Amino acid sequence: DARVTQTPRHKVTEMGQEVTMRCQPILGHNTVFWYRQTMMQGLELLAYFRNRAPLDDSGMPKDRFSAEMPDATLATLKIQPSEPRDSAVYFCASGHTRTGDDEQFFGPGTRLTVL
Amino acid sequence: GDSVTQMEGPVTLSEEAFLTINCTYTATGYPSLFWYVQYPGEGLQLLLKATKADDKGSNKGFEATYRKETTSFHLEKGSVQVSDSAVYFCALGEYGNKLVFGAGTILRVKS
């Protein structure tokens, strides 16, 4: 049963610390998305990749957030330095353009709390 | 740009009641349409989808029909259960797997 995995599932850190979240997309998928979900803003698209190349990161605060895909099986989202307003659930999703219908498969999320 | 509007919640129903969650969209071209469901503490799961006009997506008793003339994709279920309590997101697909999501509708089903 192929699924997207994310680590860690929960992270509590202090303001100013670096946070790294990891995502393993479904094997063979060529698009990867990072979302942030909060009560106030709902679901926001932060960045996405196709064939490991970043296509759009306009939703991400550039000064502190960075997203990369070191290889096809790993996507990372880093926050440095973290701030309390970054507290949210971060979701990774993957898909494949060959299906033609844009379906995305979501991971279970990383719940980040910045104190 | 493309957008999705869905009815505000929370929607509170008694068990076995009929459910409708409205969703309308604005898009250039002919997008695929989706309903995702998010149970407490979990990620979003695809509930159903439709890829062209007049298609009906269905799963677990839920249905939605792609209506191009009214740009709508309303979610319906004939008899809801307590286990259907969740947040439901309507979404449309843009080129290259990008999805545009609605704000989500909280559904609460009471026994």
PDB file of C-alpha atoms in Angstrom:
ATOM      1  CA  ASP A   1       0.000   0.000   0.000  1.00  0.00           C
ATOM      2  CA  ALA A   2       1.987   2.982  -1.287  1.00  0.00           C
ATOM      3  CA  ARG A   3       1.750   6.106   0.807  1.00  0.00           C
ATOM      4  CA  VAL A   4       3.527   9.374   1.509  1.00  0.00           C
ATOM      5  CA  THR A   5       5.523   9.360   4.738  1.00  0.00           C
ATOM      6  CA  GLN A   6       6.555  12.350   6.814  1.00  0.00           C
ATOM      7  CA  THR A   7       8.946  12.718   9.716  1.00  0.00           C
ATOM      8  CA  PRO A   8       8.800  13.759  12.434  1.00  0.00           C
ATOM      9  CA  ARG A   9       5.085  13.531  13.173  1.00  0.00           C
ATOM     10  CA  HIS A  10       5.379  16.001  16.026  1.00  0.00           C
ATOM     11  CA  LYS A  11       8.016  18.610  16.771  1.00  0.00           C
ATOM     12  CA  VAL A  12       8.231  21.043  19.674  1.00  0.00           C
ATOM     13  CA  THR A  13      11.025  23.570  19.545  1.00  0.00           C
ATOM     14  CA  GLU A  14      11.987  26.949  20.857  1.00  0.00           C
ATOM     15  CA  MET A  15      11.942  30.177  18.937  1.00  0.00           C
ATOM     16  CA  GLY A  16      15.129  30.694  16.954  1.00  0.00           C
ATOM     17  CA  GLN A  17      15.899  27.012  16.456  1.00  0.00           C
ATOM     18  CA  GLU A  18      16.221  25.346  13.069  1.00  0.00           C
ATOM     19  CA  VAL A  19      13.488  22.892  12.104  1.00  0.00           C
ATOM     20  CA  THR A  20      13.774  20.303   9.336  1.00  0.00           C
ATOM     21  CA  MET A  21      10.781  18.320   8.120  1.00  0.00           C
ATOM     22  CA  ARG A  22      11.169  15.384   5.769  1.00  0.00           C
ATOM     23  CA  CYS A  23       8.876  13.762   3.248  1.00  0.00           C
ATOM     24  CA  GLN A  24       9.167  10.576   1.233  1.00  0.00           C
ATOM     25  CA  PRO A  25       6.832  10.760  -1.764  1.00  0.00           C
ATOM     26  CA  ILE A  26       5.219   7.704  -3.283  1.00  0.00           C
ATOM     27  CA  LEU A  27       7.752   5.856  -5.408  1.00  0.00           C
ATOM     28  CA  GLY A  28       7.463   6.919  -9.035  1.00  0.00           C
ATOM     29  CA  HIS A  29       5.596  10.160  -8.382  1.00  0.00           C
ATOM     30  CA  ASN A  30       7.185  13.191 -10.032  1.00  0.00           C
ATOM     31  CA  THR A  31       5.435  16.082  -8.274  1.00  0.00           C
ATOM     32  CA  VAL A  32       5.792  17.007  -4.596  1.00  0.00           C
ATOM     33  CA  PHE A  33       3.907  19.695  -2.686  1.00  0.00           C
ATOM     34  CA  TRP A  34       4.350  21.310   0.716  1.00  0.00           C
ATOM     35  CA  TYR A  35       1.301  22.759   2.478  1.00  0.00           C
ATOM     36  CA  ARG A  36       0.764  24.486   5.803  1.00  0.00           C
ATOM     37  CA  GLN A  37      -2.519  24.233   7.692  1.00  0.00           C
ATOM     38  CA  THR A  38      -3.624  26.537  10.491  1.00  0.00           C
ATOM     39  CA  MET A  39      -6.998  27.346  11.975  1.00  0.00           C
ATOM     40  CA  MET A  40      -6.746  30.961  10.873  1.00  0.00           C
ATOM     41  CA  GLN A  41      -5.403  30.575   7.319  1.00  0.00           C
ATOM     42  CA  GLY A  42      -6.642  27.122   6.427  1.00  0.00           C
ATOM     43  CA  LEU A  43      -4.607  25.131   3.893  1.00  0.00           C
ATOM     44  CA  GLU A  44      -1.859  27.108   2.160  1.00  0.00           C
ATOM     45  CA  LEU A  45       0.433  25.900  -0.624  1.00  0.00           C
ATOM     46  CA  LEU A  46       4.026  26.750   0.289  1.00  0.00           C
ATOM     47  CA  ALA A  47       6.011  25.219  -2.585  1.00  0.00           C
ATOM     48  CA  TYR A  48       6.013  22.490  -5.175  1.00  0.00           C
ATOM     49  CA  PHE A  49       8.427  20.511  -7.281  1.00  0.00           C
ATOM     50  CA  ARG A  50       8.237  18.600 -10.513  1.00  0.00           C
ATOM     51  CA  ASN A  51      10.970  16.122 -11.378  1.00  0.00           C
ATOM     52  CA  ARG A  52      12.866  17.517  -8.354  1.00  0.00           C
ATOM     53  CA  ALA A  53      12.968  21.055  -9.780  1.00  0.00           C
ATOM     54  CA  PRO A  54      11.227  23.808  -7.792  1.00  0.00           C
ATOM     55  CA  LEU A  55       8.328  25.234  -9.810  1.00  0.00           C
ATOM     56  CA  ASP A  56       6.717  27.616  -7.396  1.00  0.00           C
ATOM     57  CA  ASP A  57       7.680  28.700  -3.907  1.00  0.00           C
ATOM     58  CA  SER A  58       5.750  31.946  -3.860  1.00  0.00           C
ATOM     59  CA  GLY A  59       3.746  30.814  -0.830  1.00  0.00           C
ATOM     60  CA  MET A  60       6.821  30.503   1.329  1.00  0.00           C
ATOM     61  CA  PRO A  61       8.390  33.239   3.490  1.00  0.00           C
ATOM     62  CA  LYS A  62      11.705  33.445   1.670  1.00  0.00           C
ATOM     63  CA  ASP A  63      13.785  34.818   4.485  1.00  0.00           C
ATOM     64  CA  ARG A  64      13.359  31.825   6.768  1.00  0.00           C
ATOM     65  CA  PHE A  65      11.898  28.922   4.793  1.00  0.00           C
ATOM     66  CA  SER A  66      13.638  26.719   2.253  1.00  0.00           C
ATOM     67  CA  ALA A  67      12.498  23.619   0.404  1.00  0.00           C
ATOM     68  CA  GLU A  68      14.647  21.123  -1.483  1.00  0.00           C
ATOM     69  CA  MET A  69      14.573  17.710  -3.083  1.00  0.00           C
ATOM     70  CA  PRO A  70      18.033  16.183  -2.682  1.00  0.00           C
ATOM     71  CA  ASP A  71      16.826  13.119  -4.574  1.00  0.00           C
ATOM     72  CA  ALA A  72      13.598  11.651  -5.927  1.00  0.00           C
ATOM     73  CA  THR A  73      12.802   9.879  -2.658  1.00  0.00           C
ATOM     74  CA  LEU A  74      13.275  12.807  -0.274  1.00  0.00           C
ATOM     75  CA  ALA A  75      11.857  16.299   0.045  1.00  0.00           C
ATOM     76  CA  THR A  76      12.808  18.625   2.890  1.00  0.00           C
ATOM     77  CA  LEU A  77      11.318  21.785   4.324  1.00  0.00           C
ATOM     78  CA  LYS A  78      13.518  23.843   6.616  1.00  0.00           C
ATOM     79  CA  ILE A  79      12.699  26.795   8.825  1.00  0.00           C
ATOM     80  CA  GLN A  80      15.605  28.844  10.184  1.00  0.00           C
ATOM     81  CA  PRO A  81      15.120  30.603  12.506  1.00  0.00           C
ATOM     82  CA  SER A  82      11.712  29.358  13.640  1.00  0.00           C
ATOM     83  CA  GLU A  83       9.129  31.699  15.142  1.00  0.00           C
ATOM     84  CA  PRO A  84       5.946  31.046  17.168  1.00  0.00           C
ATOM     85  CA  ARG A  85       3.812  32.061  14.155  1.00  0.00           C
ATOM     86  CA  ASP A  86       5.243  29.065  12.270  1.00  0.00           C
ATOM     87  CA  SER A  87       3.292  26.728  14.568  1.00  0.00           C
ATOM     88  CA  ALA A  88       1.057  24.701  12.264  1.00  0.00           C
ATOM     89  CA  VAL A  89       0.620  21.311  10.658  1.00  0.00           C
ATOM     90  CA  TYR A  90       2.813  20.876   7.587  1.00  0.00           C
ATOM     91  CA  PHE A  91       1.676  18.420   4.934  1.00  0.00           C
ATOM     92  CA  CYS A  92       3.567  16.909   2.065  1.00  0.00           C
ATOM     93  CA  ALA A  93       1.704  15.516  -0.939  1.00  0.00           C
ATOM     94  CA  SER A  94       2.820  13.796  -4.132  1.00  0.00           C
ATOM     95  CA  GLY A  95       1.350  13.001  -7.516  1.00  0.00           C
ATOM     96  CA  HIS A  96       2.256  12.126 -11.072  1.00  0.00           C
ATOM     97  CA  THR A  97       1.559  14.193 -14.144  1.00  0.00           C
ATOM     98  CA  ARG A  98       1.021  11.098 -16.286  1.00  0.00           C
ATOM     99  CA  THR A  99      -2.344  10.382 -14.640  1.00  0.00           C
ATOM    100  CA  GLY A 100      -3.726  13.553 -16.194  1.00  0.00           C
ATOM    101  CA  ASP A 101      -6.225  14.282 -13.438  1.00  0.00           C
ATOM    102  CA  ASP A 102      -4.064  16.146 -10.903  1.00  0.00           C
ATOM    103  CA  GLU A 103      -4.789  13.846  -7.955  1.00  0.00           C
ATOM    104  CA  GLN A 104      -2.515  14.378  -4.960  1.00  0.00           C
ATOM    105  CA  PHE A 105      -1.733  11.901  -2.183  1.00  0.00           C
ATOM    106  CA  PHE A 106      -1.167  13.432   1.235  1.00  0.00           C
ATOM    107  CA  GLY A 107       1.099  12.404   4.057  1.00  0.00           C
ATOM    108  CA  PRO A 108      -0.025  12.388   7.702  1.00  0.00           C
ATOM    109  CA  GLY A 109       1.589  15.746   8.436  1.00  0.00           C
ATOM    110  CA  THR A 110       4.144  17.165  10.868  1.00  0.00           C
ATOM    111  CA  ARG A 111       2.634  19.085  13.764  1.00  0.00           C
ATOM    112  CA  LEU A 112       5.088  21.869  14.635  1.00  0.00           C
ATOM    113  CA  THR A 113       4.916  23.874  17.838  1.00  0.00           C
ATOM    114  CA  VAL A 114       7.343  26.765  18.278  1.00  0.00           C
ATOM    115  CA  LEU A 115       7.482  28.091  21.823  1.00  0.00           C
TER     116      LEU A 115
ATOM    117  CA  GLY B   1      -7.115  33.058 -11.176  1.00  0.00           C
ATOM    118  CA  ASP B   2      -8.854  29.795 -10.443  1.00  0.00           C
ATOM    119  CA  SER B   3     -10.820  29.566  -7.208  1.00  0.00           C
ATOM    120  CA  VAL B   4     -13.129  27.301  -5.230  1.00  0.00           C
ATOM    121  CA  THR B   5     -15.925  28.414  -2.924  1.00  0.00           C
ATOM    122  CA  GLN B   6     -17.618  26.015  -0.566  1.00  0.00           C
ATOM    123  CA  MET B   7     -20.303  26.499   2.020  1.00  0.00           C
ATOM    124  CA  GLU B   8     -19.230  27.626   5.430  1.00  0.00           C
ATOM    125  CA  GLY B   9     -19.567  25.323   8.362  1.00  0.00           C
ATOM    126  CA  PRO B  10     -19.863  23.836  10.702  1.00  0.00           C
ATOM    127  CA  VAL B  11     -22.669  21.700   9.372  1.00  0.00           C
ATOM    128  CA  THR B  12     -24.339  19.768  12.185  1.00  0.00           C
ATOM    129  CA  LEU B  13     -26.632  16.850  11.348  1.00  0.00           C
ATOM    130  CA  SER B  14     -28.254  13.973  13.119  1.00  0.00           C
ATOM    131  CA  GLU B  15     -27.308  10.452  12.164  1.00  0.00           C
ATOM    132  CA  GLU B  16     -29.098   9.194   9.018  1.00  0.00           C
ATOM    133  CA  ALA B  17     -29.824  12.740   7.810  1.00  0.00           C
ATOM    134  CA  PHE B  18     -29.224  13.803   4.203  1.00  0.00           C
ATOM    135  CA  LEU B  19     -26.040  15.747   3.546  1.00  0.00           C
ATOM    136  CA  THR B  20     -25.295  18.409   0.962  1.00  0.00           C
ATOM    137  CA  ILE B  21     -22.130  20.485   0.961  1.00  0.00           C
ATOM    138  CA  ASN B  22     -22.124  23.061  -1.817  1.00  0.00           C
ATOM    139  CA  CYS B  23     -19.054  23.760  -3.911  1.00  0.00           C
ATOM    140  CA  THR B  24     -18.701  26.123  -6.859  1.00  0.00           C
ATOM    141  CA  TYR B  25     -15.618  26.953  -8.838  1.00  0.00           C
ATOM    142  CA  THR B  26     -14.121  29.486 -11.211  1.00  0.00           C
ATOM    143  CA  ALA B  27     -11.592  28.214 -13.704  1.00  0.00           C
ATOM    144  CA  THR B  28     -10.236  28.683 -17.180  1.00  0.00           C
ATOM    145  CA  GLY B  29     -10.459  25.509 -19.175  1.00  0.00           C
ATOM    146  CA  TYR B  30     -11.903  22.240 -17.904  1.00  0.00           C
ATOM    147  CA  PRO B  31     -10.313  21.224 -14.631  1.00  0.00           C
ATOM    148  CA  SER B  32     -10.637  17.953 -12.770  1.00  0.00           C
ATOM    149  CA  LEU B  33     -12.674  18.294  -9.570  1.00  0.00           C
ATOM    150  CA  PHE B  34     -12.082  16.595  -6.240  1.00  0.00           C
ATOM    151  CA  TRP B  35     -13.495  16.140  -2.775  1.00  0.00           C
ATOM    152  CA  TYR B  36     -10.956  15.416  -0.053  1.00  0.00           C
ATOM    153  CA  VAL B  37     -11.788  14.462   3.536  1.00  0.00           C
ATOM    154  CA  GLN B  38      -9.691  15.105   6.622  1.00  0.00           C
ATOM    155  CA  TYR B  39     -10.403  13.153   9.794  1.00  0.00           C
ATOM    156  CA  PRO B  40      -9.141  14.556  13.115  1.00  0.00           C
ATOM    157  CA  GLY B  41      -5.371  14.339  13.426  1.00  0.00           C
ATOM    158  CA  GLU B  42      -4.877  12.982   9.918  1.00  0.00           C
ATOM    159  CA  GLY B  43      -3.886  14.181   6.463  1.00  0.00           C
ATOM    160  CA  LEU B  44      -6.276  14.743   3.596  1.00  0.00           C
ATOM    161  CA  GLN B  45      -7.613  11.680   1.783  1.00  0.00           C
ATOM    162  CA  LEU B  46      -9.200  11.645  -1.625  1.00  0.00           C
ATOM    163  CA  LEU B  47     -12.923  10.935  -1.258  1.00  0.00           C
ATOM    164  CA  LEU B  48     -13.996  11.143  -4.894  1.00  0.00           C
ATOM    165  CA  LYS B  49     -13.162  12.868  -8.140  1.00  0.00           C
ATOM    166  CA  ALA B  50     -14.557  13.702 -11.572  1.00  0.00           C
ATOM    167  CA  THR B  51     -12.464  14.565 -14.588  1.00  0.00           C
ATOM    168  CA  LYS B  52     -14.999  15.915 -17.097  1.00  0.00           C
ATOM    169  CA  ALA B  53     -18.424  17.492 -17.342  1.00  0.00           C
ATOM    170  CA  ASP B  54     -21.377  15.305 -16.274  1.00  0.00           C
ATOM    171  CA  ASP B  55     -19.079  12.747 -14.644  1.00  0.00           C
ATOM    172  CA  LYS B  56     -20.295  11.514 -11.275  1.00  0.00           C
ATOM    173  CA  GLY B  57     -17.732  10.618  -8.647  1.00  0.00           C
ATOM    174  CA  SER B  58     -18.805   8.285  -5.867  1.00  0.00           C
ATOM    175  CA  ASN B  59     -17.264   6.553  -2.874  1.00  0.00           C
ATOM    176  CA  LYS B  60     -18.473   5.284   0.540  1.00  0.00           C
ATOM    177  CA  GLY B  61     -22.021   6.489  -0.192  1.00  0.00           C
ATOM    178  CA  PHE B  62     -20.893  10.005  -1.133  1.00  0.00           C
ATOM    179  CA  GLU B  63     -21.582  11.383  -4.607  1.00  0.00           C
ATOM    180  CA  ALA B  64     -20.822  14.537  -6.565  1.00  0.00           C
ATOM    181  CA  THR B  65     -21.588  15.428 -10.182  1.00  0.00           C
ATOM    182  CA  TYR B  66     -19.428  17.724 -12.311  1.00  0.00           C
ATOM    183  CA  ARG B  67     -21.833  20.413 -13.555  1.00  0.00           C
ATOM    184  CA  LYS B  68     -20.144  22.646 -16.107  1.00  0.00           C
ATOM    185  CA  GLU B  69     -23.227  24.778 -16.745  1.00  0.00           C
ATOM    186  CA  THR B  70     -23.470  25.798 -13.095  1.00  0.00           C
ATOM    187  CA  THR B  71     -19.727  25.397 -12.335  1.00  0.00           C
ATOM    188  CA  SER B  72     -20.599  23.265  -9.342  1.00  0.00           C
ATOM    189  CA  PHE B  73     -19.539  20.010  -7.704  1.00  0.00           C
ATOM    190  CA  HIS B  74     -21.837  19.582  -4.710  1.00  0.00           C
ATOM    191  CA  LEU B  75     -21.170  16.719  -2.310  1.00  0.00           C
ATOM    192  CA  GLU B  76     -24.134  14.580  -1.207  1.00  0.00           C
ATOM    193  CA  LYS B  77     -24.798  11.566   0.961  1.00  0.00           C
ATOM    194  CA  GLY B  78     -28.173  10.058   1.614  1.00  0.00           C
ATOM    195  CA  SER B  79     -27.629   8.951   5.210  1.00  0.00           C
ATOM    196  CA  VAL B  80     -24.705  10.234   7.264  1.00  0.00           C
ATOM    197  CA  GLN B  81     -23.072   8.387  10.124  1.00  0.00           C
ATOM    198  CA  VAL B  82     -21.199   9.641  13.173  1.00  0.00           C
ATOM    199  CA  SER B  83     -18.025   8.311  11.555  1.00  0.00           C
ATOM    200  CA  ASP B  84     -18.483  10.813   8.685  1.00  0.00           C
ATOM    201  CA  SER B  85     -17.653  13.671  11.050  1.00  0.00           C
ATOM    202  CA  ALA B  86     -14.640  15.347   9.455  1.00  0.00           C
ATOM    203  CA  VAL B  87     -13.564  18.353   7.406  1.00  0.00           C
ATOM    204  CA  TYR B  88     -14.428  18.191   3.703  1.00  0.00           C
ATOM    205  CA  PHE B  89     -12.443  20.087   1.075  1.00  0.00           C
ATOM    206  CA  CYS B  90     -13.520  20.754  -2.482  1.00  0.00           C
ATOM    207  CA  ALA B  91     -10.660  21.277  -4.943  1.00  0.00           C
ATOM    208  CA  LEU B  92      -9.957  21.783  -8.636  1.00  0.00           C
ATOM    209  CA  GLY B  93      -6.903  20.664 -10.520  1.00  0.00           C
ATOM    210  CA  GLU B  94      -4.722  23.021 -12.458  1.00  0.00           C
ATOM    211  CA  TYR B  95      -2.099  21.993 -14.948  1.00  0.00           C
ATOM    212  CA  GLY B  96       0.696  19.909 -13.532  1.00  0.00           C
ATOM    213  CA  ASN B  97      -1.055  18.388 -10.508  1.00  0.00           C
ATOM    214  CA  LYS B  98      -1.491  21.679  -8.694  1.00  0.00           C
ATOM    215  CA  LEU B  99      -4.738  21.802  -6.700  1.00  0.00           C
ATOM    216  CA  VAL B 100      -6.754  24.839  -5.668  1.00  0.00           C
ATOM    217  CA  PHE B 101      -8.633  24.096  -2.441  1.00  0.00           C
ATOM    218  CA  GLY B 102     -11.737  25.575  -0.909  1.00  0.00           C
ATOM    219  CA  ALA B 103     -11.662  26.683   2.716  1.00  0.00           C
ATOM    220  CA  GLY B 104     -13.078  23.399   4.000  1.00  0.00           C
ATOM    221  CA  THR B 105     -16.413  22.586   5.643  1.00  0.00           C
ATOM    222  CA  ILE B 106     -16.608  21.009   9.085  1.00  0.00           C
ATOM    223  CA  LEU B 107     -19.261  18.289   9.338  1.00  0.00           C
ATOM    224  CA  ARG B 108     -20.473  17.136  12.743  1.00  0.00           C
ATOM    225  CA  VAL B 109     -22.857  14.208  12.955  1.00  0.00           C
ATOM    226  CA  LYS B 110     -24.678  13.588  16.227  1.00  0.00           C
ATOM    227  CA  SER B 111     -25.962  10.183  17.308  1.00  0.00           C
TER     228      SER B 111
END
